[in-house]
mmCIF file of C-alpha atoms in Angstrom:
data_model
loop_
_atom_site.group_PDB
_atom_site.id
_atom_site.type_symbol
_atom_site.label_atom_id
_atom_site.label_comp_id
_atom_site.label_asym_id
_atom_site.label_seq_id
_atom_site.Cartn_x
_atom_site.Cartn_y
_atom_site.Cartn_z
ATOM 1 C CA UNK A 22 -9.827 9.208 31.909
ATOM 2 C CA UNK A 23 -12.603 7.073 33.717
ATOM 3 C CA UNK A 24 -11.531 4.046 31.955
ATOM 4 C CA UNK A 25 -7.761 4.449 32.716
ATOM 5 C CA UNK A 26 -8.602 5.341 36.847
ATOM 6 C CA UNK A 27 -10.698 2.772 36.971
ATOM 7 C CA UNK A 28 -8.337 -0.138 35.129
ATOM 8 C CA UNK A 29 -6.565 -2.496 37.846
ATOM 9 C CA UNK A 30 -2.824 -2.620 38.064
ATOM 10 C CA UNK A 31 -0.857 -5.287 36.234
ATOM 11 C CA UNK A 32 0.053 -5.705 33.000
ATOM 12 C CA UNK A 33 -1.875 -8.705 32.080
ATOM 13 C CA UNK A 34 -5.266 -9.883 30.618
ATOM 14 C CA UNK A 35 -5.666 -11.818 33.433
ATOM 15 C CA UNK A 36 -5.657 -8.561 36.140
ATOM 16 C CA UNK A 37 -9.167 -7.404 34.245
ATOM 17 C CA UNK A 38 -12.637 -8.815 35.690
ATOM 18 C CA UNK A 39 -13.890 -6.969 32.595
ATOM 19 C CA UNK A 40 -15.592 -9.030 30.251
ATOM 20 C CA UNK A 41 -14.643 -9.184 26.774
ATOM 21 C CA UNK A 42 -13.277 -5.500 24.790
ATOM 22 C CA UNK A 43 -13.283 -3.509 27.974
ATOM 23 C CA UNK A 44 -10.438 -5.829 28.923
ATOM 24 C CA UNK A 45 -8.587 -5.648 25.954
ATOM 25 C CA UNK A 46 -9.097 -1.852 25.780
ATOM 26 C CA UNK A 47 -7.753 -1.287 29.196
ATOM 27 C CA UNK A 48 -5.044 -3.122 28.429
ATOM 28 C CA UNK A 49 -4.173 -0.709 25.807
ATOM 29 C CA UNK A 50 -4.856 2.088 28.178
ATOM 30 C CA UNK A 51 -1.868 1.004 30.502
ATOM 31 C CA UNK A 52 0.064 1.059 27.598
ATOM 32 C CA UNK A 53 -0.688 4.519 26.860
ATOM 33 C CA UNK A 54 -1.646 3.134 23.327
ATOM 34 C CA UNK A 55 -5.184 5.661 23.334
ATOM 35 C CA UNK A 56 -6.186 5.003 19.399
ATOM 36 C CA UNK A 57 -6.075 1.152 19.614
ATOM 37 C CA UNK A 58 -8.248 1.431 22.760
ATOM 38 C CA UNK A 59 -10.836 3.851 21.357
ATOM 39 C CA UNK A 60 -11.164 1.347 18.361
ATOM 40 C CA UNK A 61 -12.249 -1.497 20.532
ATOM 41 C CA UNK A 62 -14.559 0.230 22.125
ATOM 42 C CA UNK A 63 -15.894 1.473 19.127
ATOM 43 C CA UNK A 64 -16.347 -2.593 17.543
ATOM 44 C CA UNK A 65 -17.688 -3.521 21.226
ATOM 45 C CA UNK A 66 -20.418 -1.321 20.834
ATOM 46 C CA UNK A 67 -20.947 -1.425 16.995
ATOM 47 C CA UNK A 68 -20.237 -4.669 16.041
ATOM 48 C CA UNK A 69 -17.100 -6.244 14.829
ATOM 49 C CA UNK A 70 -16.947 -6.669 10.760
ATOM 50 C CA UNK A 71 -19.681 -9.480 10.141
ATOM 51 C CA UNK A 72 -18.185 -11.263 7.055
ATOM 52 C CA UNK A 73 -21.267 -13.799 5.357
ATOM 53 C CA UNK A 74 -21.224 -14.698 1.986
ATOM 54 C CA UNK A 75 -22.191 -11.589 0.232
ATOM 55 C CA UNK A 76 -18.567 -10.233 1.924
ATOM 56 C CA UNK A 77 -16.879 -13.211 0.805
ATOM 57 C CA UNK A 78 -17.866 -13.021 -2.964
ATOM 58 C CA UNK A 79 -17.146 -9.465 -2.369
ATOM 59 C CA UNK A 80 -13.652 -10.056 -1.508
ATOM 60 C CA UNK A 81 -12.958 -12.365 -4.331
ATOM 61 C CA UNK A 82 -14.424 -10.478 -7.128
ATOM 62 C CA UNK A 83 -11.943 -7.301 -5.692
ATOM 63 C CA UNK A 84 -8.887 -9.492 -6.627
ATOM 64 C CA UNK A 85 -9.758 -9.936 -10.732
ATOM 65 C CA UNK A 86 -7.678 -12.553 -12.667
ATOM 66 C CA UNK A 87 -4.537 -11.067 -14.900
ATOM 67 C CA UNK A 88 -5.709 -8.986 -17.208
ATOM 68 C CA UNK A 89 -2.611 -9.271 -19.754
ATOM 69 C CA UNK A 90 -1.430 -12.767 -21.109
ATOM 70 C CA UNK A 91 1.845 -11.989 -19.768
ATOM 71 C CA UNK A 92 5.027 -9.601 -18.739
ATOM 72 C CA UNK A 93 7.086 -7.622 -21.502
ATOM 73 C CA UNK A 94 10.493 -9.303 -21.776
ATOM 74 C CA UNK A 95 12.255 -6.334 -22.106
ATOM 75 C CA UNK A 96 10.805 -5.671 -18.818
ATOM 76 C CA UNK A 97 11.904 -8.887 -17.423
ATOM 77 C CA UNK A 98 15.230 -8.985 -19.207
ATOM 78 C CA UNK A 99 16.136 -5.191 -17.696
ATOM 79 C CA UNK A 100 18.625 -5.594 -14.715
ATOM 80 C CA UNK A 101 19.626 -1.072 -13.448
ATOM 81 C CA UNK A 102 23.358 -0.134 -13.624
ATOM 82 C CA UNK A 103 23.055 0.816 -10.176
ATOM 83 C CA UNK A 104 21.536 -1.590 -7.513
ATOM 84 C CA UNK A 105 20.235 -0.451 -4.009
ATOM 85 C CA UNK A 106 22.917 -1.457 -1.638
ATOM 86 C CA UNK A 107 20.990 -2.075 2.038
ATOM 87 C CA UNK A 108 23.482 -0.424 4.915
ATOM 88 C CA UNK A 109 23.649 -2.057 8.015
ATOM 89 C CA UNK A 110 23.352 1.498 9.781
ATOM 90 C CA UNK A 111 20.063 2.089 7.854
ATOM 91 C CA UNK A 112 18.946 -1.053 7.986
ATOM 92 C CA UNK A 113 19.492 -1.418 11.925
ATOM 93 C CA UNK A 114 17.652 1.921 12.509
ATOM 94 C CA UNK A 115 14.863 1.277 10.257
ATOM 95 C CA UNK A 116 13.776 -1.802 12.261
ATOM 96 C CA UNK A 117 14.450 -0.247 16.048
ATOM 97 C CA UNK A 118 11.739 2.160 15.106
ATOM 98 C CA UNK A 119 9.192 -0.490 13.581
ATOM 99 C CA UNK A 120 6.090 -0.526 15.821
ATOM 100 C CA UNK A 121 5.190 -3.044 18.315
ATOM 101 C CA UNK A 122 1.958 -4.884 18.009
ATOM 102 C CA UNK A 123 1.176 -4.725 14.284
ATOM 103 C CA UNK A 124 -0.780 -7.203 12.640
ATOM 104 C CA UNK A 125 1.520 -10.166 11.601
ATOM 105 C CA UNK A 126 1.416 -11.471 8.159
ATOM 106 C CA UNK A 127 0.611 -15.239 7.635
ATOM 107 C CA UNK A 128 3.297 -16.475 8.992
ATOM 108 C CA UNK A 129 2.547 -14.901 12.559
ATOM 109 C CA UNK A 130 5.760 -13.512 11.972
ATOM 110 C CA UNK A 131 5.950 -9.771 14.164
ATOM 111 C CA UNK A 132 7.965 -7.172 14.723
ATOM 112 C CA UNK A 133 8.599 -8.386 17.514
ATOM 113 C CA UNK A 134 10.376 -11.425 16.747
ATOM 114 C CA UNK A 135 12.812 -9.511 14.015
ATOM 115 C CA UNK A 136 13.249 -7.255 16.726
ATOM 116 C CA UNK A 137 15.439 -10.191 19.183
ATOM 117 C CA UNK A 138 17.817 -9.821 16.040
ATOM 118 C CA UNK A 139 18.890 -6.341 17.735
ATOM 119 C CA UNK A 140 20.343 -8.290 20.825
ATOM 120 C CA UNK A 141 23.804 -9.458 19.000
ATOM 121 C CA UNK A 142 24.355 -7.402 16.002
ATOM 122 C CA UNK A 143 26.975 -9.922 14.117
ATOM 123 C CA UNK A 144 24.863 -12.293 13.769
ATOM 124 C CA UNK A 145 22.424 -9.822 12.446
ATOM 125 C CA UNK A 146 24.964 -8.522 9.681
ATOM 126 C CA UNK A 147 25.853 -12.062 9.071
ATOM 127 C CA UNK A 148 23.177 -14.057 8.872
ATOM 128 C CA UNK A 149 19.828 -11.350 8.381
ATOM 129 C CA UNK A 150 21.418 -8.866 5.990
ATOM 130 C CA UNK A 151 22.181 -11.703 3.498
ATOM 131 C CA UNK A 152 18.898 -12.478 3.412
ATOM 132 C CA UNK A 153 17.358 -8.721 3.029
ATOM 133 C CA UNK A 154 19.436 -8.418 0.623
ATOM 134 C CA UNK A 155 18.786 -11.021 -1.895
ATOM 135 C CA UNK A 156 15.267 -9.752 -1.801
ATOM 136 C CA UNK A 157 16.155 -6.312 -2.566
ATOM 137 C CA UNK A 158 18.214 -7.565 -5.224
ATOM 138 C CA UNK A 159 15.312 -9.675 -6.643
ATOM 139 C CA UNK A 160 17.818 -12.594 -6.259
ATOM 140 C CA UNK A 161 16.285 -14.438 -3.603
ATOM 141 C CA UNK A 162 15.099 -18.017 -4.980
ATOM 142 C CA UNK A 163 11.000 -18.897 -5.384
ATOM 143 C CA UNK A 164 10.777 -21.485 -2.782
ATOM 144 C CA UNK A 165 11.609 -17.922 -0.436
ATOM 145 C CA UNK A 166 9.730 -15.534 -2.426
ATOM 146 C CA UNK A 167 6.221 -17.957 -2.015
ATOM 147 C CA UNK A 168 7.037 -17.356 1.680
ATOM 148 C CA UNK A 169 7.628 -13.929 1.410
ATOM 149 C CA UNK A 170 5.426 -13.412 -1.201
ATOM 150 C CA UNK A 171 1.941 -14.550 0.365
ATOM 151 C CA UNK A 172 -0.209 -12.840 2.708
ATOM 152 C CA UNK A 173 -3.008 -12.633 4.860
ATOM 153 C CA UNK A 174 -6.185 -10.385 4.256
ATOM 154 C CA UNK A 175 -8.683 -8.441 6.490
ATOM 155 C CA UNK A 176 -11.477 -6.977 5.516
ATOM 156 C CA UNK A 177 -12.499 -3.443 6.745
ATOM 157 C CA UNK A 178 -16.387 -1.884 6.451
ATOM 158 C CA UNK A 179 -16.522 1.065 4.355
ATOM 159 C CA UNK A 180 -19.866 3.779 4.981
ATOM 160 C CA UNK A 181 -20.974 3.192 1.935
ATOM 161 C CA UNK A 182 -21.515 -0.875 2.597
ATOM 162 C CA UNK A 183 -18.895 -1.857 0.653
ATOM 163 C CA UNK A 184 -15.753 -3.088 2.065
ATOM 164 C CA UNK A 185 -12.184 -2.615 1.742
ATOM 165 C CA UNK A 186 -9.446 -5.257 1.720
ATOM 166 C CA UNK A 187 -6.435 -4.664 3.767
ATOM 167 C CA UNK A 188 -3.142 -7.180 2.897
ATOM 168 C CA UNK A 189 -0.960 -7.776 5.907
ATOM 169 C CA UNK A 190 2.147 -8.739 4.128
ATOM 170 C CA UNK A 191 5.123 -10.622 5.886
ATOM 171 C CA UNK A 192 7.307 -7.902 8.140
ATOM 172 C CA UNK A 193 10.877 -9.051 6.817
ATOM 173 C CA UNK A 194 9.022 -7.869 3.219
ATOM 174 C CA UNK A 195 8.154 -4.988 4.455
ATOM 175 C CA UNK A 196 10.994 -4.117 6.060
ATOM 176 C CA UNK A 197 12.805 -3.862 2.958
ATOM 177 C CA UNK A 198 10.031 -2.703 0.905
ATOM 178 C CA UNK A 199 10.751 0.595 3.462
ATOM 179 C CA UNK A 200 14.607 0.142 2.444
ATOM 180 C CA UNK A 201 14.010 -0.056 -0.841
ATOM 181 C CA UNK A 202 11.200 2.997 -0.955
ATOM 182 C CA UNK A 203 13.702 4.881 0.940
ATOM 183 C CA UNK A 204 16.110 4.138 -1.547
ATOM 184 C CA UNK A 205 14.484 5.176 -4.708
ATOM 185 C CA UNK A 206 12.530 8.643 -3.385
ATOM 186 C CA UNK A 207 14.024 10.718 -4.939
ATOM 187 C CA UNK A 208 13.868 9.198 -8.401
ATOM 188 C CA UNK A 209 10.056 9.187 -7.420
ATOM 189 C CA UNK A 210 9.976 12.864 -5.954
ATOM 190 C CA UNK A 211 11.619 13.851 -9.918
ATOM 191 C CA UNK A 212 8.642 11.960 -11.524
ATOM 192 C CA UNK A 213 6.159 12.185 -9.884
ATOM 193 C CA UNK A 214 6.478 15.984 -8.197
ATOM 194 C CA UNK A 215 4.506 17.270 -10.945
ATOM 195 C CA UNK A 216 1.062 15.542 -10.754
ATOM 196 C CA UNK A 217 1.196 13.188 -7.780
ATOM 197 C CA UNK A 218 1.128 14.374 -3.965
ATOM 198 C CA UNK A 219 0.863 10.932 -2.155
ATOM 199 C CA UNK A 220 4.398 9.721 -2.697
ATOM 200 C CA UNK A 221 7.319 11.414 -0.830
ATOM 201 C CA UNK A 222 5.795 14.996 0.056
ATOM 202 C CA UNK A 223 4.920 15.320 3.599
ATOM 203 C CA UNK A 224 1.321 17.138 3.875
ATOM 204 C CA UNK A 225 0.479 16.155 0.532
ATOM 205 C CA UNK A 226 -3.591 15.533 1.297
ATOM 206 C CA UNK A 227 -3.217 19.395 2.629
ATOM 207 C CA UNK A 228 -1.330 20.887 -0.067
ATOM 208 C CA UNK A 229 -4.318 19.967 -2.553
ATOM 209 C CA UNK A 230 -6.704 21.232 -0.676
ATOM 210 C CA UNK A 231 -4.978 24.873 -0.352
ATOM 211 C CA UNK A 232 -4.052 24.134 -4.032
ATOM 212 C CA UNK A 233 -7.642 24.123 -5.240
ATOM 213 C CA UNK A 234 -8.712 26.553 -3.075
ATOM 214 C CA UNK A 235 -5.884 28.970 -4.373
ATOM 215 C CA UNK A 236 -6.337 28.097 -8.003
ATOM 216 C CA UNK A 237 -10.339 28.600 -7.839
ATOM 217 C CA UNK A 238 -10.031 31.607 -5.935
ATOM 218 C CA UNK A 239 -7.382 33.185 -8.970
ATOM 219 C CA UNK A 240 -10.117 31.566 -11.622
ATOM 220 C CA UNK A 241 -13.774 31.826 -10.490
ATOM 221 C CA UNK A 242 -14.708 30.831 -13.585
ATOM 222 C CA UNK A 243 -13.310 27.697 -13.152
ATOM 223 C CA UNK A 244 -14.772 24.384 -11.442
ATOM 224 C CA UNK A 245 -13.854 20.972 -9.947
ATOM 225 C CA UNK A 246 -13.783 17.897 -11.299
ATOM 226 C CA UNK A 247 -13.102 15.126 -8.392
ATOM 227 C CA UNK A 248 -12.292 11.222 -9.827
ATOM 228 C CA UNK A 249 -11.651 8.619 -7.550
ATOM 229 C CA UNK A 250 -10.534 5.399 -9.630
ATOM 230 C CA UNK A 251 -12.563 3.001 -7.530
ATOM 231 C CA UNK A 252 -10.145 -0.350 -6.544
ATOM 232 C CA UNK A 253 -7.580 0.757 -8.410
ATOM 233 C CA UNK A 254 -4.903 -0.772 -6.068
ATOM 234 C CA UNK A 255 -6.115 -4.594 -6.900
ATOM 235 C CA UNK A 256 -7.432 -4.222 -10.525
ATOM 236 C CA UNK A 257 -4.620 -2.234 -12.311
ATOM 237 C CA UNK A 258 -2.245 -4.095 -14.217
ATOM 238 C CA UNK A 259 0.830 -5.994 -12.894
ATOM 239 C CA UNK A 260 2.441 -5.520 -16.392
ATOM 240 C CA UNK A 261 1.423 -1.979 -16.516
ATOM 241 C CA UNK A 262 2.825 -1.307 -12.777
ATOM 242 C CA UNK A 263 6.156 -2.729 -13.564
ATOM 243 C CA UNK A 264 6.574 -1.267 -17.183
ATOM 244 C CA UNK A 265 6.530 2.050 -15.323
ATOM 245 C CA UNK A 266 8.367 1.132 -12.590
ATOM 246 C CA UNK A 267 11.396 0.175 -15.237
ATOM 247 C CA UNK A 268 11.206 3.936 -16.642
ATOM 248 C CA UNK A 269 10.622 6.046 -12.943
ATOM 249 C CA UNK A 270 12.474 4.318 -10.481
ATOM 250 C CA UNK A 271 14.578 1.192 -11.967
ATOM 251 C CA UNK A 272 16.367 0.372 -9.184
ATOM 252 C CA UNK A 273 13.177 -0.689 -6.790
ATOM 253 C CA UNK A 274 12.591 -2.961 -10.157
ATOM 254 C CA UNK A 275 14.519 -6.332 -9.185
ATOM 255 C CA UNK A 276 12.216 -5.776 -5.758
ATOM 256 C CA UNK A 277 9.101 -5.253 -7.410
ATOM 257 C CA UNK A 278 9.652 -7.556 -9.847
ATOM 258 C CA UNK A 279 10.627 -11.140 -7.956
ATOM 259 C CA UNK A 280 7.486 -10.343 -5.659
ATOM 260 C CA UNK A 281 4.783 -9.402 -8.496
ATOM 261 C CA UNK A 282 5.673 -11.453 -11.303
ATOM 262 C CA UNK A 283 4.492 -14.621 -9.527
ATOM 263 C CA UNK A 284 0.764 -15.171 -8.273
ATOM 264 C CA UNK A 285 0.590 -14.896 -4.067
ATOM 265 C CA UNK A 286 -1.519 -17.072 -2.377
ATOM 266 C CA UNK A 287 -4.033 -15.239 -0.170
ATOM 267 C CA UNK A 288 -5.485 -16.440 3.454
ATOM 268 C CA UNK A 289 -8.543 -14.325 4.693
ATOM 269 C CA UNK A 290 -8.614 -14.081 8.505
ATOM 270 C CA UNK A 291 -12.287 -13.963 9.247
ATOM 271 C CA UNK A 292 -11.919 -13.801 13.399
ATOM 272 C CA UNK A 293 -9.105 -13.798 15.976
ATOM 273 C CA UNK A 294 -9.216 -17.638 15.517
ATOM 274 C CA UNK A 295 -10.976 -18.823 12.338
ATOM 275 C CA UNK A 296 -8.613 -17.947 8.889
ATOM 276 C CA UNK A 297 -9.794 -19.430 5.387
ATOM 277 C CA UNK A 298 -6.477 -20.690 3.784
ATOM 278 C CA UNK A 299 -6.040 -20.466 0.021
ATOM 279 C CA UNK A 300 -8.855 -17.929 0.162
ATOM 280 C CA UNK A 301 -8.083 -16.680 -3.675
ATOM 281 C CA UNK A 302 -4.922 -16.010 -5.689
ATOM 282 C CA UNK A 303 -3.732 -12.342 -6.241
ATOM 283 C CA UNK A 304 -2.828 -11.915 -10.172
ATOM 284 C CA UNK A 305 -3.561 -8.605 -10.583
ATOM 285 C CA UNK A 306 -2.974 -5.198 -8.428
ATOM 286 C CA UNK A 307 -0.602 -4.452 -5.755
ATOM 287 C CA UNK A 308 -1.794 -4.883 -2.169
ATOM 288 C CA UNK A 309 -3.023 -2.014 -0.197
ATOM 289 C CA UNK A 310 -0.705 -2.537 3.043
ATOM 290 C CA UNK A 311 2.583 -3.206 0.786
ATOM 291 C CA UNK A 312 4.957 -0.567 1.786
ATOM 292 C CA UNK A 313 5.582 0.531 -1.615
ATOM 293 C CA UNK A 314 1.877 -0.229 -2.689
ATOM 294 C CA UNK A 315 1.178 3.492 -3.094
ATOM 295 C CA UNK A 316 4.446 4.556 -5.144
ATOM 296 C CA UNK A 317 3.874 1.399 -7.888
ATOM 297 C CA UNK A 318 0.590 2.336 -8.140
ATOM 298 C CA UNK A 319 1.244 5.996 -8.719
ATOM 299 C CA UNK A 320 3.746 5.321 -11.220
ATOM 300 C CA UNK A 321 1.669 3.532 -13.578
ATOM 301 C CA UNK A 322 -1.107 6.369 -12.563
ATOM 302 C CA UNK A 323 1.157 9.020 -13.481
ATOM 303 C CA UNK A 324 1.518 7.562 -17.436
ATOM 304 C CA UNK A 325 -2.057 8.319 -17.626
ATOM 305 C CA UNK A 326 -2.306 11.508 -16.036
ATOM 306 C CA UNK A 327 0.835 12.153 -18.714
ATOM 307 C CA UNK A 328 -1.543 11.293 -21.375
ATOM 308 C CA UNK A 329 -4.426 13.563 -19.895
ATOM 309 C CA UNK A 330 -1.818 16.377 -20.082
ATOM 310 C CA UNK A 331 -0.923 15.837 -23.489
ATOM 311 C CA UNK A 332 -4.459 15.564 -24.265
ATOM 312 C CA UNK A 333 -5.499 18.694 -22.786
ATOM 313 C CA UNK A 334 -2.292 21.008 -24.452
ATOM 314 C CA UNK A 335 -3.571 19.186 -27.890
ATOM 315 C CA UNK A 336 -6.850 20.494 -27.352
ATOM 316 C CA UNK A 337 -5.497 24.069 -26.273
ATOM 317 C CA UNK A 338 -7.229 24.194 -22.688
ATOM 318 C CA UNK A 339 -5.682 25.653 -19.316
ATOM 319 C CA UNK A 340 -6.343 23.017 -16.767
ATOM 320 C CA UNK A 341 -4.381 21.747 -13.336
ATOM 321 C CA UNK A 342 -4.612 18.410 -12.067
ATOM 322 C CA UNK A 343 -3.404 17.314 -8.574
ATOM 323 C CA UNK A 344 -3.633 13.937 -7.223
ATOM 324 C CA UNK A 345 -3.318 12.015 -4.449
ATOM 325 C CA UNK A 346 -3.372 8.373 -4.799
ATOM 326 C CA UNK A 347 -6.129 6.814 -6.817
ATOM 327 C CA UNK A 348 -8.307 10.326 -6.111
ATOM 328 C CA UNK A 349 -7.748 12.954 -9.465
ATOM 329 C CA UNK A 350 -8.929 16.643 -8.686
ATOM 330 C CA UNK A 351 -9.036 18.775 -11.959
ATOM 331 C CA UNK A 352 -9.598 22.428 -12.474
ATOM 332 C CA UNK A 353 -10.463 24.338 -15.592
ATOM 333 C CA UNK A 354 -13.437 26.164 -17.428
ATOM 334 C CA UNK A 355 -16.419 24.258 -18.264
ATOM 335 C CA UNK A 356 -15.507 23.247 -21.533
ATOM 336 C CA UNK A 357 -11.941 21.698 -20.842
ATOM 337 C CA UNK A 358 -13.673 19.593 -17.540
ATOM 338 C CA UNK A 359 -15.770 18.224 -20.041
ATOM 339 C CA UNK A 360 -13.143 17.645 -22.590
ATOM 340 C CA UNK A 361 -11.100 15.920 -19.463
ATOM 341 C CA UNK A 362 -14.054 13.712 -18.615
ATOM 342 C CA UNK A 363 -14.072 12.454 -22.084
ATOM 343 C CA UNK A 364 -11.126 11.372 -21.839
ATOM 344 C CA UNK A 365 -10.846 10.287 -18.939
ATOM 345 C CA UNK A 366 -14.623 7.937 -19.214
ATOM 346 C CA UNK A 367 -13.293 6.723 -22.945
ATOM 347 C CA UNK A 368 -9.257 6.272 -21.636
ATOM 348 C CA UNK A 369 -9.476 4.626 -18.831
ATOM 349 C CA UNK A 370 -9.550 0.943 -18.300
ATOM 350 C CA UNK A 371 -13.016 -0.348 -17.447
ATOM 351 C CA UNK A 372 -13.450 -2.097 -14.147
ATOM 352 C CA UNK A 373 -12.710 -6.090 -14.328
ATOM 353 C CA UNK A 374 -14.422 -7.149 -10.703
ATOM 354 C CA UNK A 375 -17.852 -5.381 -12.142
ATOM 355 C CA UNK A 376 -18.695 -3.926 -9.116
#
């Protein structure tokens, strides 16, 4: 409240005798935009992300080289009766209610700028939805798709030193990566509703929690096993991802498909003005900041936690798994979270970054 009293009128930098963040975070403050403002305070006194060397080898050993030789034909050959059909009304709504402000991808491309299509909808129909909709229909040519297909990374501190990389993908991409998502949810709520909580149920993070609680309060002989399948967004497998894509949701396939098949080109913005072009090549993974990142990944999860199950019934144990994301929660006696944990340890592919 002290901050916002005490911030000068105007809607400018320029209006703030404040050196530095305090400017830029009472400029969010007129905006009424609290979170962003609280977060540069928080770098101003901490200390922005200090990216050296260590951070940089880091950051390329995250993004591992293809770990298959190549894609399944049948998977590239494999074109859905039914194709997702982007409507203009849909469409039109779905970009009035993008936010303002967002990180652009390496283009520089922002919301903002799709935004002045609003101002004359023909040429939006006749000119933008052409274009949206080759690239839901995976029929957009390459010389677009290495456009659309490259981004620009960030890197974000985790507590435990390590860091996370954040991919801030081109806007028009994700625009109809939201379309296409949209699209295909309930094909994803069918498959996935029975192990997977992060795609398409709303409170999903607080339905496991009340889940485990209720299940170990009916079982107190039971316990908790927690995984957490550590960069599993940039090391699993392209050809895995889209395999199971092609047998949960095939329509987002074409999508998926024109934009994964081909290695991306990744830029690493180390400050406001210094970004490292051609920083590394992404061959493996899906980014973490793709608007459909989550569901491809927990599609090829979900053949895995499949195989658990079967596992489990083969080796007559009562267990319940819940997941959300890349983190696994089991429950069961003793005996069957030790059988899981077998499995699981002997199963699962081994880490290809080595960290």
């Amino acid at each position: 409240r002290a901050a916002r009293e005490s911030a000068p009128a105007g809607d400018g930098l320029a209006a703030d005798r404040r050196p530095g963040y305090e400017a830029v975070a009472c400029a969010y403050l007129r905006k009424g935009q609290i979170s962003r403002a609280m977060g540069v305070v928080d770098r101003g006194n901490h200390g922005a992300t200090q990216i050296d060397d260590v951070k940089l080898n880091q950051a390329r050993e995250l993004h591992p080289p293809r770990s298959t030789d190549g894609f399944d034909q049948a998977m590239l050959d494999f074109w859905p009766q039914e194709r997702i059909t982007l409507e203009f009304g849909r469409v039109w709504t779905t970009l009035r209610q993008l936010k303002d402000c967002t990180a652009p991808g390496a283009s520089g491309m922002r919301c903002e700028h799709l935004k002045v299509w609003l101002s004359n909808k023909d040429v939006f129909q006749d000119q933008l939805m052409p274009i949206m909709q080759a690239m839901a229909d995976g029929s957009m040519p390459e010389s677009c798709l290495q456009f659309f297909g490259d981004s620009m990374l960030v890197l974000i501190d985790k507590p435990d030193g390590g860091i996370r990389p954040i991919a801030l993908l081109e806007c028009l991409r994700n625009l109809v990566g939201r379309l296409v998502l949209r699209g295909v949810m309930d094909d994803l709520r069918a498959s996935l509703k029975q192990f997977q909580l992060a795609v398409g149920i709303k409170g999903g993070v607080e339905a496991v929690v009340h889940g485990v609680r209720g299940v170990l309060e009916q079982c107190p002989e039971w316990g908790l096993l927690q995984v957490d399948f550590e960069n599993m967004f940039n090391e699993i497998s392209r050809d895995g991802v889209l395999n199971a894509v092609m047998r949960r949701c095939p329509r987002a396939l074409p999508f998926v498909r024109a934009l994964y098949c081909r290695e991306s080109t990744i830029s690493l913005r180390v400050s406001k003005e210094q970004v490292i072009a051609f920083f590394c090549e992404s061959q493996q993974g899906v980014f973490q900041g793709d608007a459909l990142g989550t569901a491809l990944a927990c599609c090829l999860l979900a053949d895995f936690q499949d195989a658990l199950k079967q596992h489990m019934d083969d080796n007559n144990f009562d267990f319940v798994q819940l997941a959300i994301a890349d983190d696994l929660s089991i429950l069961g006696d003793p005996a069957a979270l030790q059988c899981a944990y077998g499995f699981i340890t002997s199963k699962a592919p081994s880490k290809r970054s080595g960290l």
